[in-house]
XYZ file of C-alpha atoms in Angstrom:
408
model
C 0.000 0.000 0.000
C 1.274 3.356 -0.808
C 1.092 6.616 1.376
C 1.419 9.823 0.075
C 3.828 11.992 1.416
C 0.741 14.239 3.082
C -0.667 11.480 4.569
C 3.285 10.476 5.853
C 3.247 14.170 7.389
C 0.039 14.079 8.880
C 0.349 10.997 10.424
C 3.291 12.292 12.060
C 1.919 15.679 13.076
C -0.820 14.067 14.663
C 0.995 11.411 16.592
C 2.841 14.436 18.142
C 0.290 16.616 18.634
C -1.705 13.257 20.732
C 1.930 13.479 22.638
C 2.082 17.335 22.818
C -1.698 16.879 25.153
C -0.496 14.512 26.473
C 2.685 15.702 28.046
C 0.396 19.161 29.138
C -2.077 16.818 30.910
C 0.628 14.984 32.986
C 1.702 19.066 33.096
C -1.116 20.669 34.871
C -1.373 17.614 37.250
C 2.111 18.515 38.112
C 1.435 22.023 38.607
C -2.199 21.201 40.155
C -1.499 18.588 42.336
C -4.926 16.994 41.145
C -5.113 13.891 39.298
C -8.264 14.065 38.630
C -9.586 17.208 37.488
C -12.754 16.088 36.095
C -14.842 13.281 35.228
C -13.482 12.535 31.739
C -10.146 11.998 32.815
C -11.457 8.362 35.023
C -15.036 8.540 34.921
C -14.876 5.430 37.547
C -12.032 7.290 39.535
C -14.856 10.570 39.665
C -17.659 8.447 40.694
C -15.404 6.868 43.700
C -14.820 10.613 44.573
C -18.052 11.764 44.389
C -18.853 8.810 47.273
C -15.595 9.460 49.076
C -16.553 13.558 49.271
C -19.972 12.676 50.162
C -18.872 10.465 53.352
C -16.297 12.468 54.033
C -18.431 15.412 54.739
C -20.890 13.107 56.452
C -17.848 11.975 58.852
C -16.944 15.854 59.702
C -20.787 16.423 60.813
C -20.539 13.696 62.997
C -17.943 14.871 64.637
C -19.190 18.254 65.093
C -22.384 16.324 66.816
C -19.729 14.401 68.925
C -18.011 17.563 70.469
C -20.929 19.060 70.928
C -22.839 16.221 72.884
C -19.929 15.193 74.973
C -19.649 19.365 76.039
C -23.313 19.124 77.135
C -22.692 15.864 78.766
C -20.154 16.840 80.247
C -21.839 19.953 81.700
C -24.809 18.093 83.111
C -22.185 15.048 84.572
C -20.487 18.359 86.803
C -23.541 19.915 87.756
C -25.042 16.473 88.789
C -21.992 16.025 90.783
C -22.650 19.206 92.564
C -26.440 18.294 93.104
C -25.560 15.466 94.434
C -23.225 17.095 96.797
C -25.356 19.493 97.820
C -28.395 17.081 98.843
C -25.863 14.805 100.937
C -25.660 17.851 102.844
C -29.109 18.160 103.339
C -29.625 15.135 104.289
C -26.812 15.242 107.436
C -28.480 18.419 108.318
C -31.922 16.349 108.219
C -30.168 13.786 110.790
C -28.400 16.289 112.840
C -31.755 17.986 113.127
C -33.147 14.865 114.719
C -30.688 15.265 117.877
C -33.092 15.418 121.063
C -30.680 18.030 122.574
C -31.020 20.968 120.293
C -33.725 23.472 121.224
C -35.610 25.238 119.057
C -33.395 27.786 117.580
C -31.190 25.059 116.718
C -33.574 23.791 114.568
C -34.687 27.417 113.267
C -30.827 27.580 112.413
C -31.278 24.380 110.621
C -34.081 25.505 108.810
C -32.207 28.556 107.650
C -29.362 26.429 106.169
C -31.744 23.782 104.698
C -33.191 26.823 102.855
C -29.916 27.831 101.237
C -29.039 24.348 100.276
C -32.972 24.731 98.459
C -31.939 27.409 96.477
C -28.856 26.118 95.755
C -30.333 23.462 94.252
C -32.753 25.702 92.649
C -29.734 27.427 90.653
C -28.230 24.070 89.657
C -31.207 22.907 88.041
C -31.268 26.259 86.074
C -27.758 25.528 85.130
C -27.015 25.733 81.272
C -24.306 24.619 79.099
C -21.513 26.268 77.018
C -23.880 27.345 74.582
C -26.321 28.402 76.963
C -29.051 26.223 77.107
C -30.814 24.730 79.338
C -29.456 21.205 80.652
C -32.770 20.610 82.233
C -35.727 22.018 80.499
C -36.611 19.207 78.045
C -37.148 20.544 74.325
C -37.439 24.037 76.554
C -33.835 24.150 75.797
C -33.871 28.813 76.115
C -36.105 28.824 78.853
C -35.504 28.339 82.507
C -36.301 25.231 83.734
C -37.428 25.715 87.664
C -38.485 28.633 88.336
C -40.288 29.942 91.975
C -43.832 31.260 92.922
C -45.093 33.706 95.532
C -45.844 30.830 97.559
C -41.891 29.938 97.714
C -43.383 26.613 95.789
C -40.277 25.466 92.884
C -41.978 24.892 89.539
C -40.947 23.128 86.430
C -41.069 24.844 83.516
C -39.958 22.458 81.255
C -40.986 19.446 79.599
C -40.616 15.913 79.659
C -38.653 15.762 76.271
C -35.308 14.752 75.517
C -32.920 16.278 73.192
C -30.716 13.599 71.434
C -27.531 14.050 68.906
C -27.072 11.909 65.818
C -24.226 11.275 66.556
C -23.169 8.192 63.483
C -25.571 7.366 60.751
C -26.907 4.560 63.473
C -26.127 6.132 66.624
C -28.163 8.752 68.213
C -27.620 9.760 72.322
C -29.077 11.547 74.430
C -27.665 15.132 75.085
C -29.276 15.835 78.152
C -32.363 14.745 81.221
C -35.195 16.370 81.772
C -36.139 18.090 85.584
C -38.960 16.300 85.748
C -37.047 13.043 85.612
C -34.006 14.585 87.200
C -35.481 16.334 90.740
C -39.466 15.158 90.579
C -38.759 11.525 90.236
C -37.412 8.662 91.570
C -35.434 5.388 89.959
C -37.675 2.161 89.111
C -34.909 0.212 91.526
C -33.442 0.853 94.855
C -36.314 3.529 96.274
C -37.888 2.797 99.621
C -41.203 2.847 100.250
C -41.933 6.064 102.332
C -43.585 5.957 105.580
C -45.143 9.014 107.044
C -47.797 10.500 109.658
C -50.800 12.408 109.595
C -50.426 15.907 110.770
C -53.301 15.850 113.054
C -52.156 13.014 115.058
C -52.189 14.152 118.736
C -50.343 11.017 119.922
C -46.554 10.871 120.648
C -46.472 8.017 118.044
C -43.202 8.315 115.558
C -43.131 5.832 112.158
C -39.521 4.792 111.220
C -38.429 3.481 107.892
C -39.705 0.816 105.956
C -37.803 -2.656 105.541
C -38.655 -4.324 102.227
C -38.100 -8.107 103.665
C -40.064 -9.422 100.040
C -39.031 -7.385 97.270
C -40.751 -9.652 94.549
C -44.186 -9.667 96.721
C -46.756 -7.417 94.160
C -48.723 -6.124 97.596
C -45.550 -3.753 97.847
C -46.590 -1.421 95.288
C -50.051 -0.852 97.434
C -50.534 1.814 99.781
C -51.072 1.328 102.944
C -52.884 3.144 106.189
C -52.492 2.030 109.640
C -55.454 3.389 112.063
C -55.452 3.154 116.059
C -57.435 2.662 118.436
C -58.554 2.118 121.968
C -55.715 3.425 124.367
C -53.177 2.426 127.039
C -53.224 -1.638 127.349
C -56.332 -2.069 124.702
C -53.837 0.481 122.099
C -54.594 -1.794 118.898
C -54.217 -0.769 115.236
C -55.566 -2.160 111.684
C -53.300 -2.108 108.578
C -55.707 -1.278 105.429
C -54.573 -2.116 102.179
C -56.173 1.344 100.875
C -55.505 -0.001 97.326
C -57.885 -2.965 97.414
C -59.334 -1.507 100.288
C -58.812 -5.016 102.731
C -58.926 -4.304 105.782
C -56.632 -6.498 108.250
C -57.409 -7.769 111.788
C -56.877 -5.566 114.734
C -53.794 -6.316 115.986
C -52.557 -5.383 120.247
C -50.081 -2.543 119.853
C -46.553 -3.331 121.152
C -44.203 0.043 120.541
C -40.942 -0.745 118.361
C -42.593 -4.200 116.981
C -42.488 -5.035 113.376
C -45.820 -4.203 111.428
C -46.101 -6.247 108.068
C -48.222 -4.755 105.045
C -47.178 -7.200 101.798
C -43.669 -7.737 101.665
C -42.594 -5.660 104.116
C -42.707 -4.115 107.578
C -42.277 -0.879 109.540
C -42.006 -0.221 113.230
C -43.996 2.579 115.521
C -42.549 3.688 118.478
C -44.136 6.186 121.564
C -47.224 6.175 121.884
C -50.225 7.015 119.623
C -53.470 7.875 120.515
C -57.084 6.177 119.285
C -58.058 7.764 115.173
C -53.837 7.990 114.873
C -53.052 7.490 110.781
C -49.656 6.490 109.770
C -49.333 5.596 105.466
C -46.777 3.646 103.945
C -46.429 3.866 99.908
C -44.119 3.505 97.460
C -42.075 5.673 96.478
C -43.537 7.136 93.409
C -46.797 7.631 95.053
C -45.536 9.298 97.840
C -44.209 12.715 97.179
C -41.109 12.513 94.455
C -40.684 16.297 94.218
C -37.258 17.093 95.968
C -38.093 21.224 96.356
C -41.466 20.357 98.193
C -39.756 17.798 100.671
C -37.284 19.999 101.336
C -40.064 22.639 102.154
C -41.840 20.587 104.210
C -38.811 19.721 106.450
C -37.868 23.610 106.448
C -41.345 24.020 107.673
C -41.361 21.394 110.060
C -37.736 22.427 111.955
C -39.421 26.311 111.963
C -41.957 25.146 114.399
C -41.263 25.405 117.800
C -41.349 21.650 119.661
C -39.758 22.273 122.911
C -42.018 21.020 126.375
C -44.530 19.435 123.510
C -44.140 15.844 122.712
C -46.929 15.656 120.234
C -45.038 18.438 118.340
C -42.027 16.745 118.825
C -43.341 13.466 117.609
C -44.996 15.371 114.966
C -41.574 16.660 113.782
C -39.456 13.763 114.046
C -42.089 11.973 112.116
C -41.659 14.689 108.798
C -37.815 14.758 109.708
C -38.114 10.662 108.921
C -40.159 10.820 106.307
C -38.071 13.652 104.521
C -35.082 11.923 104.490
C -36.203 9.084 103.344
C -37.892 10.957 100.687
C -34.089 12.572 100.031
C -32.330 9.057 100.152
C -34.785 8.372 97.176
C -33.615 11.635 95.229
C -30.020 10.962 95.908
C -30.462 7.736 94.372
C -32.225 9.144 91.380
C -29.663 11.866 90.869
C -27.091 9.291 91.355
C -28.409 6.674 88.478
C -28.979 9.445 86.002
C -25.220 10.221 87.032
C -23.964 6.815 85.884
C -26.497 7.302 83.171
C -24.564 10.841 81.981
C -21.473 9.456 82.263
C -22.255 6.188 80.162
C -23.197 8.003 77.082
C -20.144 10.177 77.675
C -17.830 7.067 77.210
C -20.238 6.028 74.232
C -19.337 9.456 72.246
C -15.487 9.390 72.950
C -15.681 6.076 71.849
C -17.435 7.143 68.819
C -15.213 10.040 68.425
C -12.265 7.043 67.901
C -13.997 5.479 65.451
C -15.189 8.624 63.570
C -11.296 10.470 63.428
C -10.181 6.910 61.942
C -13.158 6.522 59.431
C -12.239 10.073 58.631
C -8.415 9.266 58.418
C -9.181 6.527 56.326
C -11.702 8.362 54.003
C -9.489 11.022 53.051
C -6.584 8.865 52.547
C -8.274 6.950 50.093
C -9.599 9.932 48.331
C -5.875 11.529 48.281
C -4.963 8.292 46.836
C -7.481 8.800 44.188
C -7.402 12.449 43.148
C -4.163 14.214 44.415
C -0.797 14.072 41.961
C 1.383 11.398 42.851
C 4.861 13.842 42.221
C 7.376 11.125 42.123
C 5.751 8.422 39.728
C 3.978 11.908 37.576
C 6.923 13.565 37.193
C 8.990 10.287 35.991
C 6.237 10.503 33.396
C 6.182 13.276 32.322
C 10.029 13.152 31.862
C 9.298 9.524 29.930
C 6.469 11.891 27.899
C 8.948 14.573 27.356
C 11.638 12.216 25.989
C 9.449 10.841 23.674
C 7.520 14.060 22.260
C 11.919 15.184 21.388
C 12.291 11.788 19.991
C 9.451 11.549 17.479
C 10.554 15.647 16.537
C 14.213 14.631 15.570
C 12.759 11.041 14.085
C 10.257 13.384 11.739
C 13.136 15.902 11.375
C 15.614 13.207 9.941
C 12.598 11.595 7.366
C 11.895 14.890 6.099
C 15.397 14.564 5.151
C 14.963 11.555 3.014
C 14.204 12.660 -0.205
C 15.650 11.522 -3.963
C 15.712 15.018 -4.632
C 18.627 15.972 -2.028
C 20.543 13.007 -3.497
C 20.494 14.526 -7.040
C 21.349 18.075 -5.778
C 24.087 16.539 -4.005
């Protein structure tokens, strides 16, 4: 087959010109630093980057989430520890206010610090995070969450929500508790049952705590009332299961014996007289909001008891009954505690797992669209060599002509 000497040269002009784009593709990836600077360059290569970018992006969100949950978790775990702090001190004030030998400025005294240890609480559960919102207001997150009536009563303002973080594409945690479950609630495990008196008991008759001998007995979530009658050796009472509303057989009275209702049992000491009431419940029925117990004790230590054993009795019975209330708080505060710090550990753990995916993910897409210098630039060097070598090779043929022979 013959070629014409135009086709020759435009074979050869083309070949060179396929080399010249060539060596200024492997150019501007030099001077880039990008491989792959759009899709028709590796359409498979783009697609990969496309999913790479996408994840990539998804990764840094995550870990925006993650710092920001652990900073609110971390903000409720230290004022929880504080809470927590402060309502052990109520509570040895509660038992030091239960000493026979203080009079009754002592326990006005008491009153006055039980009162600041109130309102310290108070502030605590108004306490916000870094960003300042609320840590216990539920979805409430700019407005206050307690806040205090005319009546000195503590309200929630809140709600029961609570705010959660996505945190991975399958993880989501919860950012913060809600008051209502924080300081107006108590666990579902390890709460007494509360035991308290009626307030117009005249008797010198004082309820201690209740022993749980049965915890797997269902007549322990019943309330219970337990009505005297008769007086000195007749004293008898009847335990009422108000629930059901069976009544029990009159039973002698015997101060400091054990009195059984279900699965557990309670002992009355002193002396009470005939239509005495005395109610044991559990704990969620009986009073779970931490700002009204504490009121009630304040109240109680602010009136005066001394030279009145009814008022005495009447006091020592709300002292009891408030600090058992408070041991059931403490508890509460405690297990949302663990709770807090639990889903910490969960996010730093997550945190790991994210700054590796995210290590990983923008290795790989490095790998894909960023210059490799050393390998490019042997290229383009192997490109350049070429590009001279076809010019001289074309230079040389052009040189091959009868006609220079005969001139010669």
């Amino acid at each position: 087959m013959r070629i014409s000497t135009s086709q020759y040269f435009s074979m050869n002009v083309a070949a060179m010109s396929d080399q010249q784009a060539q060596l200024s593709q492997i150019y501007q990836e030099i001077s880039s630093g990008q491989s792959l600077t759009s899709p028709a360059d590796n359409p498979l290569g783009a697609a990969q980057a496309v999913t790479l970018s996408s994840t990539a992006a998804a990764l840094s969100q995550y870990a925006t989430n993650q710092n920001a949950a652990l900073t609110s978790l971390q903000a409720e775990d230290s004022t929880l520890s504080t809470v927590i702090t402060t309502l052990q001190s109520a509570n040895t004030l509660g038992l030091r206010a239960g000493d026979g030998g203080l009079n009754d400025s002592d326990r006005t005294a008491i009153a006055a610090q039980l009162t600041t240890l109130r309102d310290q609480l108070v502030t605590y559960a108004n306490a916000t995070d870094g960003s300042g919102n609320s840590l216990f207001s539920g979805f409430q997150n700019t407005a206050q969450a307690f806040t205090t009536d005319a009546a000195g009563n503590v309200v929630y303002a809140g709600d029961t929500g609570t705010r959660t973080v996505q945190v991975t594409d399958s993880n989501a945690v919860a950012t913060g508790d809600n008051g209502q479950a924080v300081f107006m609630s108590v666990g579902g495990t390890n709460a007494q049952p509360i035991a308290s008196a009626s307030s117009s008991n005249t008797g010198t008759g004082v309820i201690g705590a209740v022993t749980v001998t049965d915890p797997t007995n269902a007549a322990n979530a019943d309330t219970y009332q337990v009505l005297f009658s008769g007086s000195g050796s007749t004293l008898s009472y009847t335990v009422t299961d108000t629930t059901t509303g069976v009544a029990g057989t009159t039973q002698p009275y015997t101060a400091g014996s054990d009195i059984t209702m279900g699965g557990q049992t309670v002992e009355i000491t002193g002396t009470p007289s005939a239509n005495d009431t005395f109610t044991v419940q559990p704990a969620n029925k009986a009073g779970t909001d931490v700002f009204a117990n504490l009121n009630a004790m304040i109240a109680a230590l602010q009136q005066p008891v001394s030279g009145n054993p009814t008022a005495a009795a009447t006091l020592q019975n709300a002292l009891n009954t408030g600090l058992s209330q408070l041991g059931n708080t403490l508890n509460n505060v405690t297990t949302v505690q663990a709770s807090v710090g639990g889903r910490e550990q969960e996010v730093k753990a997550l945190q790991t797992v994210t700054q590796t995916n995210t290590l990983q993910t923008q290795s790989n897409l490095s790998d894909l669209t960023q210059t490799d210098m050393v390998s490019t630039i042997s290229k383009y060097e192997q490109q350049q060599n070429a590009l001279q070598a076809s010019q001289q090779a074309f230079v040389q043929v052009q040189n091959m002509s009868l006609f220079q022979y005969i001139n010669n």
